Short mmCIF file of N, CA and C in Angstrom, two decimals:
data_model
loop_
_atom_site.label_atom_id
_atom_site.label_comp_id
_atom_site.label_asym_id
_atom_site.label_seq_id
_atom_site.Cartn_x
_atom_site.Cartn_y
_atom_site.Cartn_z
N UNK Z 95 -6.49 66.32 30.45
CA UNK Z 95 -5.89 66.26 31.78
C UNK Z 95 -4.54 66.95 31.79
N UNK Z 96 -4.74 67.90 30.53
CA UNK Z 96 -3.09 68.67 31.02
C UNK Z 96 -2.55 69.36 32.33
N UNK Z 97 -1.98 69.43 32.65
CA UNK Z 97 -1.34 70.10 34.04
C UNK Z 97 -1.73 69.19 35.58
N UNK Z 98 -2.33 68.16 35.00
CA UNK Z 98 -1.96 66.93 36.12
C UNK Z 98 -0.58 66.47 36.52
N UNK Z 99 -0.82 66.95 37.63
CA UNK Z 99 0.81 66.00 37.75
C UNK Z 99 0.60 64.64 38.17
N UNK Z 100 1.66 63.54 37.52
CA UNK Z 100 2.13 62.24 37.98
C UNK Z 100 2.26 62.24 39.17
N UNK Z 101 1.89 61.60 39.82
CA UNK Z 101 2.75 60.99 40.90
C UNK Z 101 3.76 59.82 40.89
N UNK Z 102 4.96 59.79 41.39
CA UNK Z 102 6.13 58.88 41.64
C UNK Z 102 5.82 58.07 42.83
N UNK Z 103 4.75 57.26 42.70
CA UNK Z 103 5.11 56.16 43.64
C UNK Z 103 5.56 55.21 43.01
N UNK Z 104 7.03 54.75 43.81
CA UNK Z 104 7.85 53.27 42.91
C UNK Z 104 6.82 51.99 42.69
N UNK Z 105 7.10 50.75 42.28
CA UNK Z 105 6.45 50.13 42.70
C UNK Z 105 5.97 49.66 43.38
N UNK Z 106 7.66 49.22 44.34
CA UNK Z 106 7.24 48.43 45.28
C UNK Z 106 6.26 49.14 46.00
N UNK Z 107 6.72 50.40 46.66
CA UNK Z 107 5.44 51.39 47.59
C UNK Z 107 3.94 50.71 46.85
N UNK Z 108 4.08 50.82 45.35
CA UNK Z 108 2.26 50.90 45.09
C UNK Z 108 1.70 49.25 45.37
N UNK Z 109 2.92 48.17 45.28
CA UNK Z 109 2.65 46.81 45.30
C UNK Z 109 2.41 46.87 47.20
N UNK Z 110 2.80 47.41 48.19
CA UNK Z 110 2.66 47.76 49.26
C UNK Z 110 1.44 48.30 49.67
N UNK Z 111 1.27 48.97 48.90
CA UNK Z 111 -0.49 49.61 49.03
C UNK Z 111 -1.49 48.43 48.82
N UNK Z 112 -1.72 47.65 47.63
CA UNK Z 112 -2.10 46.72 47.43
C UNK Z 112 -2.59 45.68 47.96
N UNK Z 113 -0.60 45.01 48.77
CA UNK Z 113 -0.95 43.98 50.11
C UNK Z 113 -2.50 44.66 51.45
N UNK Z 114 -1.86 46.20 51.61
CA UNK Z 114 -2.02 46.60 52.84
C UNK Z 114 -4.18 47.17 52.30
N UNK Z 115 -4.04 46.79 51.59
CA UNK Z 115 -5.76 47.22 50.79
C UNK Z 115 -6.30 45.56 51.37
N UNK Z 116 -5.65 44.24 50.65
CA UNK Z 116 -5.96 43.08 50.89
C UNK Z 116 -6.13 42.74 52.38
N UNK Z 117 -4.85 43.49 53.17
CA UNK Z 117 -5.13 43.15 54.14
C UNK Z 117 -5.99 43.66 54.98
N UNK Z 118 -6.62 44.82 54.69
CA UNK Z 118 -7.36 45.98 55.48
C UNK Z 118 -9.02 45.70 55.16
N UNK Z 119 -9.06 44.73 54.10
CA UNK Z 119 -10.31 44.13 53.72
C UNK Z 119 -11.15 43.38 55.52
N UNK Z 120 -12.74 42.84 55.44
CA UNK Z 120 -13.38 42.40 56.48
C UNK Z 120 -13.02 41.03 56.35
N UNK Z 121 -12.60 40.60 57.34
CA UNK Z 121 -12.15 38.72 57.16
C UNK Z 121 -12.87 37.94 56.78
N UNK Z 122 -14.08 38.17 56.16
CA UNK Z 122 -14.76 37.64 55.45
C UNK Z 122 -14.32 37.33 53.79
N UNK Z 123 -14.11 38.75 53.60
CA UNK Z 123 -13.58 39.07 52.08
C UNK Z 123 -12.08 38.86 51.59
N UNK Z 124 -11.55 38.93 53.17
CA UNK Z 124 -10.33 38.64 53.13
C UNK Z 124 -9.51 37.34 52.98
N UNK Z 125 -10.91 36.67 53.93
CA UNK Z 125 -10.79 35.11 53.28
C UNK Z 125 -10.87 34.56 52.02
N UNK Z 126 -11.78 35.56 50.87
CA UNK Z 126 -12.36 35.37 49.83
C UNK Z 126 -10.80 35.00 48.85
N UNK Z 127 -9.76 36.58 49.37
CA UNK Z 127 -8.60 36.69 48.41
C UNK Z 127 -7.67 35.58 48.55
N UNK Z 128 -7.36 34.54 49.55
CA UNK Z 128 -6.24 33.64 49.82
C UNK Z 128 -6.60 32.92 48.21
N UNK Z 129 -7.56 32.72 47.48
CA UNK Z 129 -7.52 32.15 46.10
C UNK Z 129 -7.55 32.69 45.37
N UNK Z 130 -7.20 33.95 45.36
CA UNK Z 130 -7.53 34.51 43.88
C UNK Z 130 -5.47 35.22 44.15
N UNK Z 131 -5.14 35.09 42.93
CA UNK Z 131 -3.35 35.37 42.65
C UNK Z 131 -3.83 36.69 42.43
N UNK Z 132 -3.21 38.04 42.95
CA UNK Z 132 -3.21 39.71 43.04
C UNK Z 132 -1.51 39.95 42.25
N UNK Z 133 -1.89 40.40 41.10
CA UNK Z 133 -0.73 40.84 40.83
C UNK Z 133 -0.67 42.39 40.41
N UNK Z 134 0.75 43.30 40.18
CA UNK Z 134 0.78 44.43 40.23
C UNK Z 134 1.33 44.78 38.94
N UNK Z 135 0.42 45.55 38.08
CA UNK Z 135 1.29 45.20 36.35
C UNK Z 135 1.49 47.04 36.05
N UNK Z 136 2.33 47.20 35.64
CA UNK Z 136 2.32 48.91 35.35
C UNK Z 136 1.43 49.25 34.90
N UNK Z 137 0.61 48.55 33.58
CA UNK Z 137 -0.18 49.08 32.27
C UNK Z 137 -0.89 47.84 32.11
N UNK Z 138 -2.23 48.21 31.39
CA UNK Z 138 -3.06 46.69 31.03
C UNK Z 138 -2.16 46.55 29.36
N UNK Z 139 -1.81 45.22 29.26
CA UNK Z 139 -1.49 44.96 27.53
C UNK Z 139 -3.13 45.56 26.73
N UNK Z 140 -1.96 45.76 25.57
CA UNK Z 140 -3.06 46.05 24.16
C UNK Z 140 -3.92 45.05 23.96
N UNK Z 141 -3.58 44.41 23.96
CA UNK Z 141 -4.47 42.82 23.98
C UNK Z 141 -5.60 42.62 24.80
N UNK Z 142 -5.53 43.20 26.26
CA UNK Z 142 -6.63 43.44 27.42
C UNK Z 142 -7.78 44.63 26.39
N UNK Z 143 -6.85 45.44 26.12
CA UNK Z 143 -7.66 46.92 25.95
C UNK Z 143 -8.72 46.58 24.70
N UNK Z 144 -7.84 45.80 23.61
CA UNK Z 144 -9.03 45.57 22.43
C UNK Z 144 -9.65 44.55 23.10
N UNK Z 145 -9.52 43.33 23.93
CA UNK Z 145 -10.67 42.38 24.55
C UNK Z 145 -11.77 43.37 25.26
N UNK Z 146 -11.18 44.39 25.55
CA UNK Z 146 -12.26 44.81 26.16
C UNK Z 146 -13.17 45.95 25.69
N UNK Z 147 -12.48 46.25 24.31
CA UNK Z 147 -13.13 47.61 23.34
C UNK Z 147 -12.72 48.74 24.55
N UNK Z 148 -11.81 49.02 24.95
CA UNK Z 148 -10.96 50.53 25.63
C UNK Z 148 -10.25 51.07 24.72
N UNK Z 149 -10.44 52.18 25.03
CA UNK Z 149 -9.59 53.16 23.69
C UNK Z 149 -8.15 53.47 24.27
N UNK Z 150 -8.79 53.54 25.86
CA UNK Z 150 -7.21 54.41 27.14
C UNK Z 150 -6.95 52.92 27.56
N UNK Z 151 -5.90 52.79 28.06
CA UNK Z 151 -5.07 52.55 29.52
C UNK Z 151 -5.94 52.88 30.78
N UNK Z 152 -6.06 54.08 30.44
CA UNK Z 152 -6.52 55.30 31.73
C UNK Z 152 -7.82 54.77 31.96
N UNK Z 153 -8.59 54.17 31.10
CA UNK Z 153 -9.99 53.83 31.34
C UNK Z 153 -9.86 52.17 32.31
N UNK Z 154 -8.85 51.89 32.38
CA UNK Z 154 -8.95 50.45 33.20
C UNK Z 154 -8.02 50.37 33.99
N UNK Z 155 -8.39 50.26 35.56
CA UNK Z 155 -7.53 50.70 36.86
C UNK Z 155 -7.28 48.94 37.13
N UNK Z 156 -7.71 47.85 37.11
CA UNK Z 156 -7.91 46.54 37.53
C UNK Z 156 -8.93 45.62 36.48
N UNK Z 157 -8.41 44.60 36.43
CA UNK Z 157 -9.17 43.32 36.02
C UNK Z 157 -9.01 42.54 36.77
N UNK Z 158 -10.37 41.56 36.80
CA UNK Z 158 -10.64 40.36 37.40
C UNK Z 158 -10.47 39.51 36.30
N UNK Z 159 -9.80 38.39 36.10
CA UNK Z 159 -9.92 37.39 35.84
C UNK Z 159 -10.32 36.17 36.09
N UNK Z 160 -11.76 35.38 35.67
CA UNK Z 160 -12.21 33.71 36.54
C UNK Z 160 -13.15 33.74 36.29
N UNK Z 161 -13.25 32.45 36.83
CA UNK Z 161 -14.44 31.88 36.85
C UNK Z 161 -15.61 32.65 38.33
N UNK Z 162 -16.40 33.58 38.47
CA UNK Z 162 -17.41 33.78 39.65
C UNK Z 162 -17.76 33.00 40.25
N UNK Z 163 -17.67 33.61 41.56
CA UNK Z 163 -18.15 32.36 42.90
C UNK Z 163 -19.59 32.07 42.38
N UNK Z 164 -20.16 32.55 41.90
CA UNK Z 164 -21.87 32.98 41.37
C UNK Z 164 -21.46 31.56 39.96
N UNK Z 165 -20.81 31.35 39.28
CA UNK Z 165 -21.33 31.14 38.61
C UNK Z 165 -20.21 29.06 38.19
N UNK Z 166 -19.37 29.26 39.22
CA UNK Z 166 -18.44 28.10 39.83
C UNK Z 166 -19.42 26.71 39.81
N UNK Z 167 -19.36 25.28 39.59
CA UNK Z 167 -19.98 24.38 40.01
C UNK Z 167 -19.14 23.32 40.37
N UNK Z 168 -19.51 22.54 40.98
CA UNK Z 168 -18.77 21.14 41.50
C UNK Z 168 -18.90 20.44 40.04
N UNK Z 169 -19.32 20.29 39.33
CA UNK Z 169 -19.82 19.82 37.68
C UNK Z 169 -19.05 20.11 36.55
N UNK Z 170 -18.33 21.58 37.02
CA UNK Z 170 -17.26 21.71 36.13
C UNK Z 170 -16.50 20.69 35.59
N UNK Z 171 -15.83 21.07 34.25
CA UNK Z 171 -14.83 20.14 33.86
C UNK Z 171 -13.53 21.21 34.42
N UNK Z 172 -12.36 20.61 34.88
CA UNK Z 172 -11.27 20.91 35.64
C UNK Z 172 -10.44 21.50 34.77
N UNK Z 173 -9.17 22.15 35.14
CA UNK Z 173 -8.34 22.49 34.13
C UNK Z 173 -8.65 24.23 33.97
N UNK Z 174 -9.41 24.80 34.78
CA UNK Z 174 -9.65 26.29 34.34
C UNK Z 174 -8.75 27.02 34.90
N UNK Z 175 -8.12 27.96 34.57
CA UNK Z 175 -6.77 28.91 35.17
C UNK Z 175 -8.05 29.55 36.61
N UNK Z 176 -6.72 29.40 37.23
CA UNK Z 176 -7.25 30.36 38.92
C UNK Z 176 -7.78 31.79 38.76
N UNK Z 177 -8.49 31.96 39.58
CA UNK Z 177 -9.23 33.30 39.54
C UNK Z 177 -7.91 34.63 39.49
N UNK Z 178 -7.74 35.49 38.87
CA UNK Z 178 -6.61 36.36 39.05
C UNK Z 178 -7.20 37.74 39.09
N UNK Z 179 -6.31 38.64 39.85
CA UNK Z 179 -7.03 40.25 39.89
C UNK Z 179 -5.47 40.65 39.47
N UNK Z 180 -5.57 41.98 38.02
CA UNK Z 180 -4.19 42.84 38.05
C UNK Z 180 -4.72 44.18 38.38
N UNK Z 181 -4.16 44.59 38.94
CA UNK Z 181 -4.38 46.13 39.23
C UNK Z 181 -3.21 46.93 38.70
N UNK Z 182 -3.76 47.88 38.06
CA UNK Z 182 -2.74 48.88 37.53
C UNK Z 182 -2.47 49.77 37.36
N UNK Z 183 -1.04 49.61 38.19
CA UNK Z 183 -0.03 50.91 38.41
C UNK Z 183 -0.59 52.62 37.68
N UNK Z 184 -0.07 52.40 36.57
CA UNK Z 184 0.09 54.00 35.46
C UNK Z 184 -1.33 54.28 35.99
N UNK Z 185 -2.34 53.64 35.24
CA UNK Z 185 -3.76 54.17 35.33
C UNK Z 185 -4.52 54.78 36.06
N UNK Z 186 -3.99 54.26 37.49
CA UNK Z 186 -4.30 54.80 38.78
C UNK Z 186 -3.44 55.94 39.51
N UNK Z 187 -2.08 55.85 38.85
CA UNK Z 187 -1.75 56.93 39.43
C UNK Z 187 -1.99 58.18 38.73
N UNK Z 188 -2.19 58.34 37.36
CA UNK Z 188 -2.46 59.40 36.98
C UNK Z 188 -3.58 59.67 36.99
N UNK Z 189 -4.78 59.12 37.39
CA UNK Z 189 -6.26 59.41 37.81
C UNK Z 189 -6.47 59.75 39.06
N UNK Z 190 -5.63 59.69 39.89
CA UNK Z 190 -5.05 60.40 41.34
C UNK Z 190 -4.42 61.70 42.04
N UNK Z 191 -4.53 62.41 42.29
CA UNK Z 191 -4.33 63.77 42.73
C UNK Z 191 -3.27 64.02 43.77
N UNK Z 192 -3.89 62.94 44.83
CA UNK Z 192 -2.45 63.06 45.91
C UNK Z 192 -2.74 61.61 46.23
N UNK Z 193 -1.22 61.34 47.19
CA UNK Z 193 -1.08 60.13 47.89
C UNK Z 193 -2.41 59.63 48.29
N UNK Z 194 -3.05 60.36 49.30
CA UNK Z 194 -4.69 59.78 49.83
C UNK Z 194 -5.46 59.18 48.60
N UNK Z 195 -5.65 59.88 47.64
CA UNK Z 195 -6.42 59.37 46.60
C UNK Z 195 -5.61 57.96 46.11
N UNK Z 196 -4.90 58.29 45.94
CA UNK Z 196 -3.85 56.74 45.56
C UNK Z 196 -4.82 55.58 46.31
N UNK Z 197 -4.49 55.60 47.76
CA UNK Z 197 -4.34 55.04 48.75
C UNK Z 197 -6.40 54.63 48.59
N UNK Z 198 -6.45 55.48 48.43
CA UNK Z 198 -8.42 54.64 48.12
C UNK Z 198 -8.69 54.12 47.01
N UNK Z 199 -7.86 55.07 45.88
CA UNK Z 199 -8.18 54.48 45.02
C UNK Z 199 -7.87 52.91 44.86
N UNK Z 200 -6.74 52.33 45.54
CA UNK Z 200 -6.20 51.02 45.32
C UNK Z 200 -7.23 50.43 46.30
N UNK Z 201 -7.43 50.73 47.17
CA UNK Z 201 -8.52 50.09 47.86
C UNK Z 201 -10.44 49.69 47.45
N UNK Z 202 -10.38 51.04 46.47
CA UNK Z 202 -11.56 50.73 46.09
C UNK Z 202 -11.77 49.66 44.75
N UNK Z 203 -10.37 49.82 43.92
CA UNK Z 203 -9.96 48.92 43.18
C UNK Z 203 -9.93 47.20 43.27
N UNK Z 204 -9.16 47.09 44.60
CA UNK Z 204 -9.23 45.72 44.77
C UNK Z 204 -10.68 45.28 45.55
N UNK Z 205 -11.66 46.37 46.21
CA UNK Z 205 -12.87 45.72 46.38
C UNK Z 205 -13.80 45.48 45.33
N UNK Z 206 -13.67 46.57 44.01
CA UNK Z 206 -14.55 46.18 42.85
C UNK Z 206 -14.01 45.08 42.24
N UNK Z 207 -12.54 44.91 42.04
CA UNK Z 207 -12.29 43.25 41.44
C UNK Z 207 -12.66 42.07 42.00
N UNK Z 208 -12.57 42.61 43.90
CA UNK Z 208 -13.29 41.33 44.36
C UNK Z 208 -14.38 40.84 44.13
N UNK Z 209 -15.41 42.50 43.93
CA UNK Z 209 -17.00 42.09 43.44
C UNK Z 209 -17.17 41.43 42.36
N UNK Z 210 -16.75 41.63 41.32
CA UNK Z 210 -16.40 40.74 40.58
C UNK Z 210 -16.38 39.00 40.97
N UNK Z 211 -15.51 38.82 41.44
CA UNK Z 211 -15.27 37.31 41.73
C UNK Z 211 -16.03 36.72 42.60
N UNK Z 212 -17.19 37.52 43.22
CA UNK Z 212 -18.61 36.60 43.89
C UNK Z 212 -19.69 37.15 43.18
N UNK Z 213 -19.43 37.99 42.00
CA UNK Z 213 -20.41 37.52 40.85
C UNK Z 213 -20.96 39.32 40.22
N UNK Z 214 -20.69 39.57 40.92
CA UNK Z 214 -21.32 41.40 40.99
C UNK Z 214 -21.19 41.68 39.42
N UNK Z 215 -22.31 42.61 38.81
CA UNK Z 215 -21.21 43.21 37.63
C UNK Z 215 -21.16 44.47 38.13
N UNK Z 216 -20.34 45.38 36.98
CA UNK Z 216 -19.99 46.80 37.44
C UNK Z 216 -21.44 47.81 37.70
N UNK Z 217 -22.39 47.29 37.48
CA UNK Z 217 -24.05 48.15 37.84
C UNK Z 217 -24.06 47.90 39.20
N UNK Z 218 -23.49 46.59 39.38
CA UNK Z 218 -23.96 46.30 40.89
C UNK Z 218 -23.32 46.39 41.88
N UNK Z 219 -21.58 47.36 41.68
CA UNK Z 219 -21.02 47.77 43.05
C UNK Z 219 -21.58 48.81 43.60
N UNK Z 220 -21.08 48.73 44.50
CA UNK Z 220 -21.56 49.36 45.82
C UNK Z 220 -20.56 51.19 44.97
N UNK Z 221 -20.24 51.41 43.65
CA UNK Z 221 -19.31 52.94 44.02
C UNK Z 221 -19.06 52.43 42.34
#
């Protein structure tokens, strides 16, 4: 990917994109996010990358973290950390070309983490 250029979006702007992805979601799905905590991390830790056998950064734009609506019971034993999505910063912006791409890409990001959290795996998004 030599002669890519970075893009400089600060954070806050990309944590702005984010909200405005959550909020631009169908109120259906949008209802889905009021439980799941969205946070905005520059980089996935090393720790993510070997849990997940990744060699890049670059190869992971977002994680879902939780328990699946698919797979949730009233039977549970209690005590499980809340469903969490990180999306991230570096990865996405340098897999991005211009602002527009940014701007879907964060959007298409936080709808595959959502798929995720009503059970989807990555064969079964929609992109």
């Amino acid at each position: 990917m030599a002669g890519r250029r970075r893009h400089t979006l600060s954070p806050d702007a990309f944590a702005a994109l984010v909200q405005r992805a959550i909020a631009d979601l169908p109120p259906a799905y949008a209802k889905l996010m009021e439980t799941i905590a969205v946070v905005v991390e520059e980089e996935p830790s090393q720790e993510v990358l070997d849990d997940l056998e990744l060699d890049s950064a670059d190869d992971l734009l977002g994680l879902y973290q939780g328990q699946s609506l698919a797979t949730e019971s009233f039977f549970e034993a209690g005590g499980t950390a809340p469903a969490k999505i990180s999306i991230y910063r570096g990865p996405i912006l340098r897999q991005c070309e211009s602002e527009e791409d940014i701007v879907q890409e964060v959007y298409d990001t936080v709808v595959h983490e959502l798929g995720h959290h009503v059970g989807l795996d990555d064969e079964d998004m929609p992109y």
